[in-house]
Short mmCIF file of C-alpha atoms in Angstrom, two decimals:
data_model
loop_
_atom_site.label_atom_id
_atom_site.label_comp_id
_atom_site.label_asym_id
_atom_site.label_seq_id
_atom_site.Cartn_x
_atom_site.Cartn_y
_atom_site.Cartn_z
CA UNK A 71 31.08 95.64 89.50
CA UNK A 72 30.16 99.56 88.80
CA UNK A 73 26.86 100.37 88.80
CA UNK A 74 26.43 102.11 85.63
CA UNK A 75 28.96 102.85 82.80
CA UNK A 76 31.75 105.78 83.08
CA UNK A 77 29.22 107.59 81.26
CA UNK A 78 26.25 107.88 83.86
CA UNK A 79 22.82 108.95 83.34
CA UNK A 80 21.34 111.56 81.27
CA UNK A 81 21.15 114.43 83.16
CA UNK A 82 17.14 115.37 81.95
CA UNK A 83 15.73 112.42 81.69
CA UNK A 84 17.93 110.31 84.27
CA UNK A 85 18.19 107.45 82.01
CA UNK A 86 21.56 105.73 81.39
CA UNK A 87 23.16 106.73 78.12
CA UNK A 88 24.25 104.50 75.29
CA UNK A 89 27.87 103.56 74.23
CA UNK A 90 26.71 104.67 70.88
CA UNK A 91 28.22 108.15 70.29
CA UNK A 92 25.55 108.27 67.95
CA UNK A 93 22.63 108.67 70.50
CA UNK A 94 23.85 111.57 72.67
CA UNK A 95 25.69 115.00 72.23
CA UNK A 96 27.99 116.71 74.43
CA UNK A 97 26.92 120.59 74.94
CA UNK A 98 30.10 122.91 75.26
CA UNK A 99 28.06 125.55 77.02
CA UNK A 100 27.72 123.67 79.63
CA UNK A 101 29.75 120.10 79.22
CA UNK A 102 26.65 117.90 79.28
CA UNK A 103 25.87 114.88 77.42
CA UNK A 104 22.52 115.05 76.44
CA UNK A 105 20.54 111.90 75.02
CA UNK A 106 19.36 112.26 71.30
CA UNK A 107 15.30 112.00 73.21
CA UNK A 108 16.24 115.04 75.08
CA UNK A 109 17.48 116.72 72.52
CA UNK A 110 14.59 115.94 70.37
CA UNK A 111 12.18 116.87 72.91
CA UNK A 112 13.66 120.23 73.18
CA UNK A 113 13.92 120.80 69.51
CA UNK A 114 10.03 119.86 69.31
CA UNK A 115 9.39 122.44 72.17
CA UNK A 116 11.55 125.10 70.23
CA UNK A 117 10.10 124.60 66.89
CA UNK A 118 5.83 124.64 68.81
CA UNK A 119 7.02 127.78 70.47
CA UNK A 120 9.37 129.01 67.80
CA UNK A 121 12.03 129.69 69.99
CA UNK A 122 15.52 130.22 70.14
CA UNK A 123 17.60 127.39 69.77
CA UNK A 124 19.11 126.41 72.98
CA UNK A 125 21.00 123.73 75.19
CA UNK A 126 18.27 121.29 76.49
CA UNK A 127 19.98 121.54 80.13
CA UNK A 128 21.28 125.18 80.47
CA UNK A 129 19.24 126.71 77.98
CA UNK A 130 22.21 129.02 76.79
CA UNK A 131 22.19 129.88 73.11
CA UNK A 132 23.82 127.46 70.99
CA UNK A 133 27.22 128.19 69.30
CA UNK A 134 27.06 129.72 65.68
CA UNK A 135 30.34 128.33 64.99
CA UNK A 136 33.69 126.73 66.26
CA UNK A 137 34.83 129.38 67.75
CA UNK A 138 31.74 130.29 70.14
CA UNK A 139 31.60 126.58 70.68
CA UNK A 140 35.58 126.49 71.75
CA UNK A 141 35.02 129.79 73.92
CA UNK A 142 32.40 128.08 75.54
CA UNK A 143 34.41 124.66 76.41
CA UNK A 144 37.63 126.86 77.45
CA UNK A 145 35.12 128.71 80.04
CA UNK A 146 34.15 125.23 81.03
CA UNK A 147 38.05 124.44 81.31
CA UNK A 148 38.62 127.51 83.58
CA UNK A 149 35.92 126.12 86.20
CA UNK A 150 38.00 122.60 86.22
CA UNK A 151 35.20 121.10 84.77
CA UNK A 152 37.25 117.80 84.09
CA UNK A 153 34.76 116.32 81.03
CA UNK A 154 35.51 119.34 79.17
CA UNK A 155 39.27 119.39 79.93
CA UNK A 156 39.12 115.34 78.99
CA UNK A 157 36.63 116.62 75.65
CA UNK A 158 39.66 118.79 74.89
CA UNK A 159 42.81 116.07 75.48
CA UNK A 160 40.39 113.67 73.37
CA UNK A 161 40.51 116.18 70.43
CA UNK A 162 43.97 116.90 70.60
CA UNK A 163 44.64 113.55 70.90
CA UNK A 164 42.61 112.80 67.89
CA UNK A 165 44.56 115.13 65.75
CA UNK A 166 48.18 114.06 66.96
CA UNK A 167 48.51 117.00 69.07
CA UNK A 168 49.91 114.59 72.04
CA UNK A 169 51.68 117.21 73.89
CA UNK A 170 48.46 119.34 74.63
CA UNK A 171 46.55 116.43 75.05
CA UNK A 172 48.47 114.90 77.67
CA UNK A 173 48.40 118.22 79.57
CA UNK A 174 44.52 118.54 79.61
CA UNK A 175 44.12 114.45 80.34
CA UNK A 176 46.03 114.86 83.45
CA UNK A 177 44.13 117.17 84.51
CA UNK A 178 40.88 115.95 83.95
CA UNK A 179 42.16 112.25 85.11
CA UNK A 180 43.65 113.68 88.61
CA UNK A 181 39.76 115.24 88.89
CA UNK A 182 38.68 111.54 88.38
CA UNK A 183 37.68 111.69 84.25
CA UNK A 184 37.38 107.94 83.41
CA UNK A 185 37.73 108.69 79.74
CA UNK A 186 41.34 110.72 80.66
CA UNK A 187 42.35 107.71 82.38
CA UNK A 188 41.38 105.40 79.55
CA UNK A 189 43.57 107.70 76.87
CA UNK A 190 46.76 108.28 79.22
CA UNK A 191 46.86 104.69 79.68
CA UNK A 192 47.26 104.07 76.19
CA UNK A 193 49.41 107.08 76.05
CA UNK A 194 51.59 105.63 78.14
CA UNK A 195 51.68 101.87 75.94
CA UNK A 196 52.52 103.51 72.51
CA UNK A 197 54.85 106.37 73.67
CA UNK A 198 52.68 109.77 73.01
CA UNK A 199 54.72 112.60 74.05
CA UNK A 200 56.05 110.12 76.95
CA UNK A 201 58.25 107.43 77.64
CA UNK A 202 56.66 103.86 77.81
CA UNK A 203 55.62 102.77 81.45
CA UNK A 204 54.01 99.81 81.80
CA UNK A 205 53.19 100.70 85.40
CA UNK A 206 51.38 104.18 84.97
CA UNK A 207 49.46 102.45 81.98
CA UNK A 208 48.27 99.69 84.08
CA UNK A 209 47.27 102.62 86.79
CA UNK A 210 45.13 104.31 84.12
CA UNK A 211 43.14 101.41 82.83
CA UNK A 212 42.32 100.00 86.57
CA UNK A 213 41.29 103.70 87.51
CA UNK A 214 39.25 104.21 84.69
CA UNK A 215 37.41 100.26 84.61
CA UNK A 216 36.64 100.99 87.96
CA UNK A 217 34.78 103.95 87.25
CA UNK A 218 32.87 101.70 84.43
CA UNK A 219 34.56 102.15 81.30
CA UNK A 220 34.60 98.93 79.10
CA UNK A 221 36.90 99.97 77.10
CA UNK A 222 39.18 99.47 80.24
CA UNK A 223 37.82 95.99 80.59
CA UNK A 224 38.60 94.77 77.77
CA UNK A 225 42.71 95.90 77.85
CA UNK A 226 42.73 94.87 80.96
CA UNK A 227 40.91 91.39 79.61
CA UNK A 228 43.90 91.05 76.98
CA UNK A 229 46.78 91.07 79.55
CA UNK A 230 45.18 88.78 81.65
CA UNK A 231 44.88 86.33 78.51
CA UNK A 232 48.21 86.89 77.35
CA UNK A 233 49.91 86.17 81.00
CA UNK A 234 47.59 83.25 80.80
CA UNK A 235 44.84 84.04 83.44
CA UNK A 236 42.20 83.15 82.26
CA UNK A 237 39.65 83.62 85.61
CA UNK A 238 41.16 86.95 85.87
CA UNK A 239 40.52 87.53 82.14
CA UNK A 240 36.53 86.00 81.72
CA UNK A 241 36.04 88.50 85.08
CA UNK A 242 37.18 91.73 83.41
CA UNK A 243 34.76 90.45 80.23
CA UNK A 244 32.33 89.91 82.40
CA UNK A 245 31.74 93.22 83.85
CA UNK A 246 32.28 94.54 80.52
CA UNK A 247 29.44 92.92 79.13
CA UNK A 248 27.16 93.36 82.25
CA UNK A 249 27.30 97.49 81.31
CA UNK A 250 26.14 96.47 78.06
CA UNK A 251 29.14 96.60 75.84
CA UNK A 252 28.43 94.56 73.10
CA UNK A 253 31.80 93.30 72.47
CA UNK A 254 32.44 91.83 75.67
CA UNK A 255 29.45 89.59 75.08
CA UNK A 256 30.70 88.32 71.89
CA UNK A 257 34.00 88.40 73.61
CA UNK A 258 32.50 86.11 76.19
CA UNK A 259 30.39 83.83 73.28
CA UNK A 260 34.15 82.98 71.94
CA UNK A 261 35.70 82.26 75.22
CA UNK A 262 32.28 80.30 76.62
CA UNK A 263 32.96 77.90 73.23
CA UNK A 264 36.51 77.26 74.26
CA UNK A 265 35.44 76.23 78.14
CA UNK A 266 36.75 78.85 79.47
CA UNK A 267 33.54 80.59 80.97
CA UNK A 268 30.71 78.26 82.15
CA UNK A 269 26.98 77.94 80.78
CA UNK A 270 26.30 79.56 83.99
CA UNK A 271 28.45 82.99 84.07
CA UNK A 272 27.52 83.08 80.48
CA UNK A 273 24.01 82.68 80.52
CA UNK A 274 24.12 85.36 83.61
CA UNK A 275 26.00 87.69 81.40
CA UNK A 276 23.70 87.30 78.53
CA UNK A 277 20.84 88.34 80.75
CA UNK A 278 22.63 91.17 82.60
CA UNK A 279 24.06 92.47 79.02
CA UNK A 280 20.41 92.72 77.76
CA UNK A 281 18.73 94.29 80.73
CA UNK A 282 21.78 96.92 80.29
CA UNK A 283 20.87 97.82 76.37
CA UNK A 284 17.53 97.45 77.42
CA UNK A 285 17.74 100.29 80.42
CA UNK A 286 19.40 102.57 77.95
CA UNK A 287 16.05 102.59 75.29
CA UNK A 288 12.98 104.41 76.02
CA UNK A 289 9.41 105.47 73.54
CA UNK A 290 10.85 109.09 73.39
CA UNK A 291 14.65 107.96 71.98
CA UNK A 292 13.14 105.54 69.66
CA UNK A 293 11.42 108.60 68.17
CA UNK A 294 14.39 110.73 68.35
CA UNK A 295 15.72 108.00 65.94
CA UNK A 296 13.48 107.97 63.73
CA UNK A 297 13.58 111.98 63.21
CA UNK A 298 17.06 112.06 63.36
CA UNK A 299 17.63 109.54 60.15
CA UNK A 300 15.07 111.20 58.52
CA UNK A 301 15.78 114.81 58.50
CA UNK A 302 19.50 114.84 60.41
#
């Protein structure tokens, strides 16, 4: 069992940071992920002081546009700073581009990127830009679950139900869920109504799944939440 999710803490306020894109932002100056309280709290700070809008962590200026913002990440790139090489394959790999992509996942996977490890693997079950290998996609998704990503989990959950393990299967859920990914849990509700988890592992899960979430919330986020749906 990891002891946090692939995607760690927050680097300001040292909390854990939620699977919801939607609560955190990844600064190219400097290839942080920053939690939406952070971010918040800095923009208050800025706005008291009326200051210059800058990266919560670094404090360098923020972009002006894409292509300060993609200077910025290729600087990042140059330092073999593997999130921003795995930021990169992720947005090639987004728009097709599988060739580039696979260049810059490698790289950032051999530097130990979870995420990188999560992508080649699937890479490597549909064909992008390389042959099918059943193998090397296996070796990406047990690199990057060990390094808590739950999206790794739950893959890894799948071909352990379809060869018909089902212990092996209801274990990969499990530490899923216990990092607070919400669809193990339901994952693990469906199996736990079919016997094949017990009230025990489930109930355990349950708890450990909530204390996750739960570690991931804080006064200062819930605020950032409000503002954020407010005024954007």
């Amino acid at each position: 069992q990891p002891e946090s999710s692939y995607l760690g803490d927050c680097p300001i306020c040292c909390l854990p940071l939620s699977f919801n894109n939607n609560k955190s932002a990844i600064y190219t100056c400097c290839s942080k992920t920053i939690c939406k309280g952070c971010e918040y709290a800095n923009k208050l700070r800025q706005i008291e002081g009326r200051l210059e809008e800058t990266c919560p962590f670094c404090r360098h200026p923020l972009s002006k546009d894409d292509e300060e913002s993609n200077t910025n990440i290729m600087r990042r790139i140059e330092a073999n700073d593997p999130h921003a090489m795995g930021h990169m394959g992720k947005r090639h790999w987004d728009e097709g581009d599988y060739g580039t992509a696979f260049e810059y996942l490698s790289k950032a996977a051999a530097l130990g990127d979870a995420m990188s490890h999560f992508i080649l693997g699937h890479m490597y079950s549909w064909g992008q830009c390389v042959e099918t290998d059943k193998k090397k996609r296996l070796l990406h998704l047990e690199e990057a679950a060990i390094a808590g990503h739950p999206y790794a989990r739950q893959s890894l959950a799948y071909d352990e139900q379809e060869n018909e393990r089902m212990d092996r299967a209801m274990k990969h859920l499990i530490i899923a869920a216990n990092l607070g990914y919400d669809k193990a849990i339901q994952m693990l509700k469906n199996c736990y109504i079919r016997g094949h988890v017990s009230k025990e592992d489930f109930a355990a899960s349950l708890r450990a799944h909530q204390a996750a979430v739960d570690a991931t919330k804080s006064p200062l986020r819930e605020e950032a939440a409000n503002f954020f749906a407010e005024f954007g």
